[in-house]
Amino acid sequence: MRTEFEIDYHSRRGRSVAALATTALVAVAGAALVGGALTPAQAAEPTFEPWRDAADDHGITVGFALSPGHLSDPGYRAIAEREFSLVVAENAMKWDATEPTRGSFSFGQADQVAAFATANDADLYGHTLVWHSQLPGWVESLTAPADLRDAMYDHIDAVAGRYAGDVVAWDVVNELWNDDGTRRPSVFQRVLGDGYVADALRRARQADPSAKLCLNDYNTDGVNAKSTAMYDLVVSLKAQGAPIDCVGFQSHLIVGQVPSTYRQNLQRFADLGVDVRITELDIRTTVPASASALAQQARDYRTVVEACLAVARCDGVTVWGIDDGHSWVPGVFSGQGAALPWDAQYQAKPAYTAVAEALGAAVEGSPSPDPTPTTSPSPDPTGEPGTTCSVTWGVNAWNSGYTGSVTIRNTGGTPWTSWTLRATLPGGQSLQQGWSAQWAQSGSVLTATNAAWNGSVPPGGTVQVGYNAGHSGDTSAPSGVTVNGTTCG
Ligand code: G3I
């Protein structure tokens, strides 16, 4: 029989965010004006409805790891406010940040994270109470079991207690395993033994009875020795009656290496009666990232999101950061990076589009049909008056596909209020996905119509859009390019 907690917790999230979406869009628009610091090209350029709205339709949340110091950057803030329905502190709730000296607590940054969640009607996720890393030296030096247990309990009481009722879930114990499935010899393991995990869970339940209590780890994303050790522990904790509600799968992945058993692994934990979540998703590659790596990365992000959607007890997906300019990866893995869905200039990468599409996000700015056309619907071979254009077409190909980077310039003297680009694809090329426009293919004709936010192009102005396509050998750029029916120079 389920406990009251289990009944509450396992249901997926369901709330209306229509009003929030409006607020977030205003925030994005506002960000473009903050101090004049953010130009439209630097701002988040939404093509889809916010991830959070699309995720909400599935009853899941999309989260991100927040470092509150970055919020002063309008580009970062605009994406944070628009896209995410869950917030986790990247560092601010860890032991070294909250209790650097025994009994002396510091919640400045942690409170900023909590306040951001409240202001954006986002869930607050707690990370993390008991972890071997970012642990102050004074904890490491404790050798008497009773003393260390007291310190652990005091820490849980103070930190989980402060945010009780506000946090939806806590990573109570983080990274307790070695990769071979043996226990990591942290100070807690060495001094307290295996039982420290159940003890920490029970104490966290007392400190915050309404938070779900999770264990969280990396390299547990597929079925392997480490994830099986976690699985066996969940079975054991449940048999003991210890409060275990959820398991987090960090998913710090490498491009092209999503484990083949990813979904199966999530499902086997869900079948134990715990919720699961992708808690720290990023997918790194060698930098500078090639177009083919970014295309594979997009497929990998899609695979992860689709796996969560396929598992009824998956609460959602959290991305470990927002943009490649603020990621832990390059500092730890030399020569690696580009792991997040936005680049360092806050431009959406193919991975952003892949997540939006996996969530079924509606495309924003689709032109609605004009019910009372006043002009002939037949194509005007001479184009709109004043449409004069040039188009630069970049192709970055690999063996079976390529990324097209298209720069469209208004070379005339009249502003455009909307634009439609058409071109003929060489034989064997087929559109896969595009961004910053609405893309379509009919026969060999490729069409891109402006998104809601980039239809206005002043004389001399440019718009940059892109797409991925498959090919069967011919990687030459499309030909016969027109904008609004006029052949471009
Ligand atoms: O705050 C100090 C600053 O005062 C000092 O000048 C600077 C000098 O290096 O260090 C700053 O602290 C850094 C801290 O992040 C805050 O920026 C630490 O050096 C740095 O090691 C720390 O890295 C964090 C890492 O956890 C620590 O293990 C990353 O930002 C954070 O993304 C990362 O997150 C972890 C999850 O918590 C658990 N799972 C793995 C994940 C990635 O490692």
Coordinates of C-alpha atoms and ligand atoms in Angstrom, one line a residue:
M1 CA 0.0 0.0 0.0
R2 CA 1.3 3.4 -0.9
T3 CA 2.1 6.0 1.8
E4 CA 0.6 9.4 1.6
F5 CA 3.9 10.8 0.4
E6 CA 4.1 8.3 -2.4
I7 CA 0.6 9.1 -3.6
D8 CA 1.4 12.8 -3.7
Y9 CA 4.8 12.5 -5.1
H10 CA 4.5 10.2 -8.0
S11 CA 1.9 12.2 -9.8
R12 CA 3.4 14.4 -12.5
R13 CA 3.2 18.1 -12.2
G14 CA 0.1 19.8 -13.6
R15 CA -0.4 23.6 -13.5
S16 CA -1.4 26.3 -15.8
V17 CA 1.4 28.6 -16.9
A18 CA -0.4 30.7 -19.5
A19 CA 0.0 33.8 -17.5
L20 CA 3.6 33.0 -16.7
A21 CA 4.4 32.7 -20.4
T22 CA 3.2 36.2 -20.9
T23 CA 5.2 37.4 -18.1
A24 CA 8.3 35.6 -19.3
L25 CA 7.9 37.0 -22.8
V26 CA 7.7 40.5 -21.4
A27 CA 10.8 39.8 -19.4
V28 CA 12.6 38.8 -22.5
A29 CA 11.5 41.9 -24.3
G30 CA 12.5 43.9 -21.3
A31 CA 15.9 42.4 -21.1
A32 CA 16.6 43.8 -24.5
L33 CA 16.4 47.2 -23.0
V34 CA 18.2 46.8 -19.7
G35 CA 20.8 49.5 -19.7
G36 CA 20.9 49.3 -23.4
A37 CA 23.3 46.5 -22.9
L38 CA 21.5 43.7 -24.8
T39 CA 21.0 44.0 -28.5
P40 CA 18.4 41.9 -30.2
A41 CA 21.1 39.7 -31.7
Q42 CA 22.4 39.0 -28.2
A43 CA 19.1 38.3 -26.6
A44 CA 17.5 34.9 -26.4
E45 CA 15.8 34.4 -29.8
P46 CA 12.7 32.3 -29.1
T47 CA 11.4 30.3 -32.0
F48 CA 9.3 28.0 -29.8
E49 CA 7.0 28.5 -26.9
P50 CA 9.0 28.4 -23.7
W51 CA 10.2 24.9 -22.8
R52 CA 8.5 25.2 -19.5
D53 CA 5.1 25.5 -21.1
A54 CA 5.6 22.6 -23.4
A55 CA 6.9 20.5 -20.5
D56 CA 4.0 21.5 -18.4
D57 CA 1.7 19.9 -20.9
H58 CA 3.5 16.6 -20.2
G59 CA 3.3 17.1 -16.4
I60 CA 7.1 17.5 -16.1
T61 CA 9.4 20.3 -15.2
V62 CA 12.5 21.6 -17.0
G63 CA 15.1 22.9 -14.7
F64 CA 18.5 24.6 -14.7
A65 CA 21.3 25.0 -12.3
L66 CA 21.5 28.6 -11.2
S67 CA 24.5 30.6 -10.1
P68 CA 22.8 33.8 -8.9
G69 CA 25.8 36.0 -9.7
H70 CA 25.1 35.4 -13.4
L71 CA 21.6 37.0 -13.2
S72 CA 23.1 40.4 -13.6
D73 CA 23.8 39.4 -17.2
P74 CA 20.6 40.2 -19.1
G75 CA 21.1 37.5 -21.7
Y76 CA 21.4 34.8 -19.0
R77 CA 18.5 36.2 -17.1
A78 CA 16.2 36.3 -20.0
I79 CA 16.6 32.6 -20.8
A80 CA 16.5 31.7 -17.1
E81 CA 13.1 33.4 -16.7
R82 CA 11.6 32.3 -20.0
E83 CA 12.4 28.7 -20.3
F84 CA 12.6 27.0 -16.9
S85 CA 10.0 25.8 -14.4
L86 CA 12.6 24.4 -11.8
V87 CA 15.7 26.0 -10.3
V88 CA 18.5 24.2 -8.5
A89 CA 21.5 26.0 -6.9
E90 CA 24.7 25.1 -8.9
N91 CA 26.8 25.6 -5.7
A92 CA 24.9 27.8 -3.3
M93 CA 23.2 25.2 -1.1
K94 CA 26.3 22.9 -0.7
W95 CA 28.0 22.4 2.6
D96 CA 30.9 24.7 2.0
A97 CA 28.6 27.5 1.0
T98 CA 26.1 27.1 3.8
E99 CA 28.2 26.0 6.8
P100 CA 31.8 26.9 6.2
T101 CA 32.5 26.9 9.9
R102 CA 30.8 24.5 12.3
G103 CA 27.5 25.9 13.5
S104 CA 27.9 29.2 11.6
F105 CA 25.4 29.3 8.7
S106 CA 25.4 31.5 5.6
F107 CA 22.5 31.5 3.3
G108 CA 23.0 34.6 1.2
Q109 CA 23.4 33.0 -2.2
A110 CA 21.1 30.1 -1.4
D111 CA 18.3 32.6 -0.5
Q112 CA 18.9 34.4 -3.8
V113 CA 18.3 31.1 -5.6
A114 CA 15.1 30.4 -3.6
A115 CA 13.9 34.0 -4.2
F116 CA 14.5 33.6 -8.0
A117 CA 12.4 30.4 -7.9
T118 CA 9.6 32.1 -6.1
A119 CA 9.6 35.2 -8.4
N120 CA 9.4 33.0 -11.4
D121 CA 6.9 30.5 -10.1
A122 CA 9.4 27.8 -10.5
D123 CA 10.0 24.8 -8.3
L124 CA 13.0 24.9 -6.0
Y125 CA 15.2 21.8 -6.0
G126 CA 17.7 21.2 -3.2
H127 CA 21.2 20.3 -4.0
T128 CA 22.8 18.8 -1.8
L129 CA 22.9 17.9 1.9
V130 CA 25.5 15.2 2.3
W131 CA 28.4 15.0 -0.2
H132 CA 32.1 14.3 -0.1
S133 CA 33.0 17.3 -2.3
Q134 CA 32.7 21.0 -1.5
L135 CA 32.9 19.8 2.1
P136 CA 34.7 22.1 4.6
G137 CA 37.8 20.8 6.1
W138 CA 36.3 20.8 9.6
V139 CA 33.9 18.1 8.6
E140 CA 36.6 16.0 6.9
S141 CA 38.6 16.1 10.1
L142 CA 35.9 14.6 12.3
T143 CA 36.8 11.1 13.4
A144 CA 34.3 10.2 16.2
P145 CA 31.1 8.7 14.8
A146 CA 28.8 10.4 17.3
D147 CA 30.5 13.8 16.6
L148 CA 30.2 13.4 12.8
R149 CA 26.6 12.2 13.1
D150 CA 25.7 15.2 15.2
A151 CA 27.4 17.5 12.6
M152 CA 25.5 15.8 9.8
Y153 CA 22.2 16.1 11.6
D154 CA 22.8 19.7 12.5
H155 CA 23.6 20.5 8.9
I156 CA 20.5 18.8 7.6
D157 CA 18.3 20.4 10.2
A158 CA 19.6 23.9 9.4
V159 CA 19.7 23.7 5.6
A160 CA 16.7 21.5 4.9
G161 CA 14.8 23.2 7.7
R162 CA 15.4 26.7 6.3
Y163 CA 13.7 25.8 3.0
A164 CA 11.2 23.4 4.4
G165 CA 8.0 23.6 2.5
D166 CA 9.7 25.4 -0.4
V167 CA 11.9 22.7 -1.8
V168 CA 10.2 20.1 -3.9
A169 CA 13.0 17.6 -3.6
W170 CA 16.4 17.3 -2.0
D171 CA 19.5 15.4 -3.2
V172 CA 20.0 14.1 0.4
V173 CA 23.1 12.1 -0.4
N174 CA 25.1 12.8 -3.5
E175 CA 27.6 10.6 -5.3
L176 CA 28.0 7.9 -2.8
W177 CA 29.3 5.3 -5.2
N178 CA 32.6 4.4 -6.9
D179 CA 32.2 3.5 -10.5
D180 CA 32.5 -0.2 -9.7
G181 CA 29.5 -0.1 -7.4
T182 CA 31.4 -0.1 -4.2
R183 CA 30.9 2.7 -1.7
R184 CA 32.9 5.8 -2.1
P185 CA 35.2 6.2 0.9
S186 CA 33.9 9.6 1.9
V187 CA 34.3 10.7 5.5
F188 CA 30.7 9.7 6.1
Q189 CA 31.3 6.2 4.8
R190 CA 34.6 5.8 6.6
V191 CA 33.4 7.0 10.0
L192 CA 29.7 6.1 10.0
G193 CA 29.5 3.1 7.7
D194 CA 26.8 2.1 5.2
G195 CA 24.0 3.2 7.5
Y196 CA 24.7 6.9 7.1
V197 CA 22.5 7.0 4.0
A198 CA 19.4 5.8 5.7
D199 CA 20.2 8.0 8.7
A200 CA 20.5 11.1 6.5
L201 CA 17.2 10.3 4.7
R202 CA 15.4 9.9 8.0
R203 CA 16.8 13.2 9.4
A204 CA 15.9 15.0 6.2
R205 CA 12.3 13.7 6.4
Q206 CA 12.1 15.2 9.9
A207 CA 13.6 18.5 8.8
D208 CA 11.3 18.9 5.8
P209 CA 8.4 16.5 5.7
S210 CA 7.1 17.8 2.4
A211 CA 10.2 17.4 0.3
K212 CA 10.8 14.4 -1.8
L213 CA 14.1 12.8 -0.7
C214 CA 16.5 11.6 -3.4
L215 CA 19.8 10.0 -4.0
N216 CA 21.8 11.4 -6.9
D217 CA 24.8 10.2 -8.8
Y218 CA 26.7 10.3 -12.1
N219 CA 27.7 7.4 -14.4
T220 CA 24.5 5.7 -13.3
D221 CA 22.7 6.7 -16.5
G222 CA 22.7 3.3 -18.1
V223 CA 22.5 -0.2 -16.7
N224 CA 25.9 -0.9 -15.2
A225 CA 27.6 -1.9 -11.9
K226 CA 27.2 1.6 -10.4
S227 CA 23.5 2.0 -11.3
T228 CA 22.9 -1.6 -10.1
A229 CA 24.4 -0.8 -6.8
M230 CA 22.1 2.2 -6.5
Y231 CA 19.2 0.0 -7.5
D232 CA 20.0 -2.6 -4.9
L233 CA 20.3 0.2 -2.3
V234 CA 16.9 1.6 -3.1
V235 CA 15.5 -2.0 -2.7
S236 CA 17.2 -2.2 0.7
L237 CA 16.1 1.2 1.9
K238 CA 12.5 0.5 1.0
A239 CA 12.8 -2.9 2.8
Q240 CA 14.0 -1.0 5.9
G241 CA 11.3 1.6 5.7
A242 CA 13.8 4.4 5.1
P243 CA 12.3 7.4 3.3
I244 CA 13.5 7.2 -0.3
D245 CA 11.3 8.9 -2.8
C246 CA 13.4 9.5 -5.9
V247 CA 16.7 8.9 -7.7
G248 CA 18.5 11.5 -9.7
F249 CA 20.5 10.6 -12.8
Q250 CA 23.0 13.4 -13.3
S251 CA 23.7 12.7 -17.0
H252 CA 26.9 14.5 -17.6
L253 CA 27.2 12.9 -21.0
I254 CA 29.5 12.9 -24.0
V255 CA 28.3 13.6 -27.5
G256 CA 27.3 10.4 -29.2
Q257 CA 27.5 8.4 -26.0
V258 CA 24.0 8.3 -24.5
P259 CA 23.9 4.8 -23.0
S260 CA 21.8 2.5 -25.1
T261 CA 20.1 1.4 -21.8
Y262 CA 19.2 4.9 -20.8
R263 CA 15.5 4.6 -20.8
Q264 CA 15.5 1.0 -19.6
N265 CA 17.5 2.1 -16.6
L266 CA 15.1 4.9 -15.7
Q267 CA 12.2 2.5 -16.0
R268 CA 13.7 -0.1 -13.8
F269 CA 14.1 2.4 -11.0
A270 CA 10.6 3.7 -11.5
D271 CA 9.3 0.2 -11.3
L272 CA 10.7 0.1 -7.8
G273 CA 8.3 2.8 -6.8
V274 CA 10.6 5.8 -6.8
D275 CA 10.4 8.9 -9.0
V276 CA 13.3 9.6 -11.3
R277 CA 14.8 12.8 -12.7
I278 CA 17.5 13.8 -15.1
T279 CA 19.2 16.1 -12.6
E280 CA 22.4 17.7 -14.2
L281 CA 22.2 17.2 -17.9
D282 CA 25.0 18.4 -20.2
I283 CA 26.6 16.8 -23.2
R284 CA 30.1 17.8 -23.9
T285 CA 32.3 17.6 -26.9
T286 CA 35.7 18.6 -28.1
V287 CA 36.0 22.4 -28.7
P288 CA 35.6 24.2 -30.9
A289 CA 32.6 22.1 -31.6
S290 CA 32.1 21.0 -35.2
A291 CA 28.7 21.3 -36.9
S292 CA 28.4 17.5 -36.9
A293 CA 29.1 17.3 -33.2
L294 CA 26.4 19.9 -32.5
A295 CA 24.0 18.0 -34.7
Q296 CA 24.8 14.8 -32.8
Q297 CA 24.5 16.7 -29.5
A298 CA 21.0 17.8 -30.6
R299 CA 20.0 14.2 -31.2
D300 CA 21.4 13.2 -27.8
Y301 CA 19.5 15.9 -26.0
R302 CA 16.4 14.7 -27.8
T303 CA 17.1 11.1 -26.7
V304 CA 17.4 12.1 -23.1
V305 CA 14.2 14.2 -23.1
E306 CA 12.3 11.5 -24.9
A307 CA 13.4 8.9 -22.4
C308 CA 12.1 11.0 -19.6
L309 CA 8.8 11.4 -21.3
A310 CA 8.5 7.7 -21.9
V311 CA 8.9 6.9 -18.2
A312 CA 5.7 7.8 -16.3
R313 CA 7.6 8.5 -13.0
C314 CA 10.2 10.8 -14.6
D315 CA 9.6 14.2 -13.0
G316 CA 11.6 16.1 -15.6
V317 CA 15.0 17.2 -16.9
T318 CA 17.4 19.7 -15.4
V319 CA 20.2 21.2 -17.4
W320 CA 23.4 21.9 -15.5
G321 CA 23.6 25.6 -16.5
I322 CA 22.2 27.5 -19.5
D323 CA 25.0 28.5 -21.8
D324 CA 28.5 27.4 -22.8
G325 CA 30.0 30.5 -21.3
H326 CA 29.0 29.4 -17.8
S327 CA 29.7 25.7 -17.6
W328 CA 31.8 23.7 -15.2
V329 CA 33.0 21.4 -18.1
P330 CA 36.0 23.3 -19.6
G331 CA 37.5 23.8 -16.2
V332 CA 37.5 20.1 -15.5
F333 CA 37.8 18.4 -18.9
S334 CA 40.6 20.1 -20.8
G335 CA 39.7 20.8 -24.5
Q336 CA 36.1 19.9 -23.8
G337 CA 33.0 22.0 -23.6
A338 CA 30.1 23.3 -25.7
A339 CA 27.9 21.1 -23.5
L340 CA 24.8 23.2 -23.1
P341 CA 21.8 24.2 -25.3
W342 CA 22.9 27.9 -25.7
D343 CA 26.3 29.1 -26.8
A344 CA 28.4 31.6 -24.9
Q345 CA 26.6 34.5 -26.7
Y346 CA 23.2 33.1 -25.7
Q347 CA 22.4 32.0 -29.2
A348 CA 20.2 28.9 -29.2
K349 CA 22.1 25.8 -30.5
P350 CA 20.5 22.8 -32.3
A351 CA 20.2 21.2 -28.9
Y352 CA 17.7 23.9 -27.9
T353 CA 15.6 23.1 -30.9
A354 CA 15.8 19.4 -30.3
V355 CA 14.6 19.8 -26.7
A356 CA 11.7 22.1 -27.8
E357 CA 10.7 19.6 -30.5
A358 CA 11.0 16.6 -28.1
L359 CA 8.7 18.5 -25.7
G360 CA 6.3 19.2 -28.6
A361 CA 6.7 23.0 -28.1
A362 CA 4.5 25.0 -30.4
V363 CA 6.3 27.2 -32.9
E364 CA 5.8 30.8 -32.1
G365 CA 5.0 33.4 -34.7
S366 CA 3.4 31.1 -37.3
P367 CA 1.7 33.5 -39.7
S368 CA -2.0 33.0 -39.4
P369 CA -3.8 32.7 -42.7
D370 CA -5.4 36.0 -43.9
P371 CA -9.1 35.3 -44.1
T372 CA -9.8 38.2 -46.5
P373 CA -6.9 38.4 -48.9
T374 CA -6.8 41.6 -50.8
T375 CA -4.2 40.6 -53.3
S376 CA -3.9 37.8 -55.8
P377 CA -2.8 34.5 -54.0
S378 CA -0.7 33.6 -57.1
P379 CA 3.0 34.1 -56.7
D380 CA 4.3 37.4 -57.9
P381 CA 7.3 36.6 -60.1
T382 CA 8.7 40.1 -59.7
G383 CA 8.5 40.0 -55.9
E384 CA 7.4 42.7 -53.4
P385 CA 8.2 46.2 -54.4
G386 CA 11.4 47.2 -52.6
T387 CA 12.6 43.7 -51.9
T388 CA 16.2 43.6 -52.8
C389 CA 18.3 41.0 -51.1
S390 CA 21.5 39.1 -50.9
V391 CA 21.9 35.7 -49.3
T392 CA 25.1 34.0 -48.1
W393 CA 24.8 30.3 -47.8
G394 CA 27.4 28.4 -45.7
V395 CA 27.5 24.6 -45.7
N396 CA 29.3 22.5 -43.1
A397 CA 29.0 18.9 -44.2
W398 CA 29.8 15.5 -42.8
N399 CA 29.3 12.1 -44.4
S400 CA 25.5 12.0 -44.3
G401 CA 24.3 15.5 -43.5
Y402 CA 25.2 19.1 -43.2
T403 CA 24.4 22.3 -41.4
G404 CA 23.3 25.2 -43.5
S405 CA 24.1 28.7 -42.2
V406 CA 22.1 31.3 -44.1
T407 CA 22.6 35.1 -43.8
I408 CA 19.8 37.1 -45.5
R409 CA 20.5 40.8 -46.1
N410 CA 18.1 43.5 -47.0
T411 CA 20.1 45.4 -49.7
G412 CA 17.2 47.7 -50.7
G413 CA 16.0 51.0 -49.3
T414 CA 12.7 49.7 -47.9
P415 CA 12.3 48.0 -44.5
W416 CA 10.9 44.5 -44.5
T417 CA 8.1 43.6 -42.1
S418 CA 8.2 39.9 -43.0
W419 CA 10.2 37.7 -45.3
T420 CA 10.0 34.3 -46.9
L421 CA 13.1 32.7 -48.4
R422 CA 12.8 30.0 -51.0
A423 CA 15.5 27.9 -52.7
T424 CA 15.9 24.7 -54.6
L425 CA 17.6 21.8 -52.8
P426 CA 20.1 19.8 -54.8
G427 CA 19.0 16.2 -55.5
G428 CA 19.3 13.9 -52.4
Q429 CA 19.1 16.7 -49.8
S430 CA 16.3 16.7 -47.3
L431 CA 15.5 19.1 -44.5
Q432 CA 15.8 17.7 -41.0
Q433 CA 15.3 20.6 -38.7
G434 CA 15.8 24.3 -38.7
W435 CA 16.0 27.2 -36.3
S436 CA 15.3 30.9 -36.1
A437 CA 12.6 30.6 -38.9
Q438 CA 9.8 28.2 -39.8
W439 CA 11.3 25.7 -42.2
A440 CA 9.5 23.5 -44.7
Q441 CA 10.3 21.4 -47.7
S442 CA 8.0 20.6 -50.5
G443 CA 9.5 18.5 -53.2
S444 CA 12.9 20.1 -53.8
V445 CA 11.7 23.6 -52.7
L446 CA 13.1 24.7 -49.3
T447 CA 11.1 27.5 -47.6
A448 CA 12.0 29.5 -44.5
T449 CA 9.6 32.1 -43.2
N450 CA 10.5 34.6 -40.5
A451 CA 9.9 33.9 -36.8
A452 CA 7.8 36.3 -34.9
W453 CA 10.9 38.1 -33.6
N454 CA 13.0 38.5 -36.8
G455 CA 10.5 39.5 -39.5
S456 CA 11.5 43.2 -39.4
V457 CA 14.7 43.9 -41.3
P458 CA 15.7 47.5 -41.9
P459 CA 17.7 48.5 -45.1
G460 CA 21.2 47.1 -44.7
G461 CA 20.0 44.8 -41.9
T462 CA 20.7 41.0 -41.8
V463 CA 19.0 37.9 -40.4
Q464 CA 20.8 34.7 -39.6
V465 CA 19.0 31.4 -39.7
G466 CA 20.1 27.8 -40.0
Y467 CA 19.0 24.2 -40.6
N468 CA 20.3 20.7 -40.7
A469 CA 19.8 18.5 -43.8
G470 CA 20.6 15.0 -44.9
H471 CA 22.4 14.4 -48.2
S472 CA 23.4 11.5 -50.4
G473 CA 26.6 12.9 -51.7
D474 CA 25.8 16.3 -53.2
T475 CA 26.6 18.9 -50.5
S476 CA 26.4 22.0 -52.7
A477 CA 24.3 24.9 -51.5
P478 CA 20.7 25.3 -52.6
S479 CA 20.2 27.4 -55.7
G480 CA 17.6 29.8 -57.2
V481 CA 17.3 31.7 -53.9
T482 CA 14.5 34.3 -53.6
V483 CA 13.3 36.4 -50.8
N484 CA 9.6 37.5 -51.0
G485 CA 9.7 36.3 -54.6
T486 CA 12.7 38.4 -55.7
T487 CA 15.8 36.7 -56.9
C488 CA 18.7 37.6 -54.6
G489 CA 22.1 38.8 -55.7
Ligands
G3I1 O1 33.8 30.4 -5.1 C1 35.2 30.2 -5.3 C2 35.9 31.5 -5.6 O2 35.9 32.3 -4.4 C3 37.4 31.2 -6.0 O3 38.0 32.3 -6.3 C4 37.4 30.2 -7.2 C5 38.8 29.8 -7.5 O4 38.8 28.6 -8.2 O5 36.7 29.0 -6.8 C6 35.3 29.3 -6.5 O6 34.7 28.1 -6.2 C7 34.4 27.2 -7.3 C8 33.0 26.9 -7.3 O7 32.7 26.0 -8.3 C9 32.1 28.1 -7.4 O8 32.3 28.7 -8.7 C10 35.3 26.0 -7.2 O9 36.6 26.3 -7.4 C11 34.8 25.0 -8.2 O10 35.5 23.7 -8.0 C12 33.3 24.7 -8.1 O11 33.0 23.8 -9.1 C13 31.7 23.3 -9.0 C14 31.8 21.8 -8.8 O12 30.5 21.2 -8.8 C15 32.5 21.4 -7.5 O13 32.6 20.0 -7.4 C16 30.9 23.6 -10.2 O14 30.7 25.0 -10.3 C17 29.6 22.8 -10.2 O15 29.0 23.0 -11.5 C18 29.8 21.4 -10.0 O16 28.6 20.7 -9.9 C19 28.6 19.3 -9.7 C20 27.4 18.9 -8.9 O17 27.3 19.7 -7.7 C21 27.4 17.5 -8.6 N1 27.6 16.7 -9.7 C22 28.7 17.0 -10.6 C23 28.7 18.5 -11.0 C24 29.8 18.8 -11.9 O18 31.0 18.7 -11.3

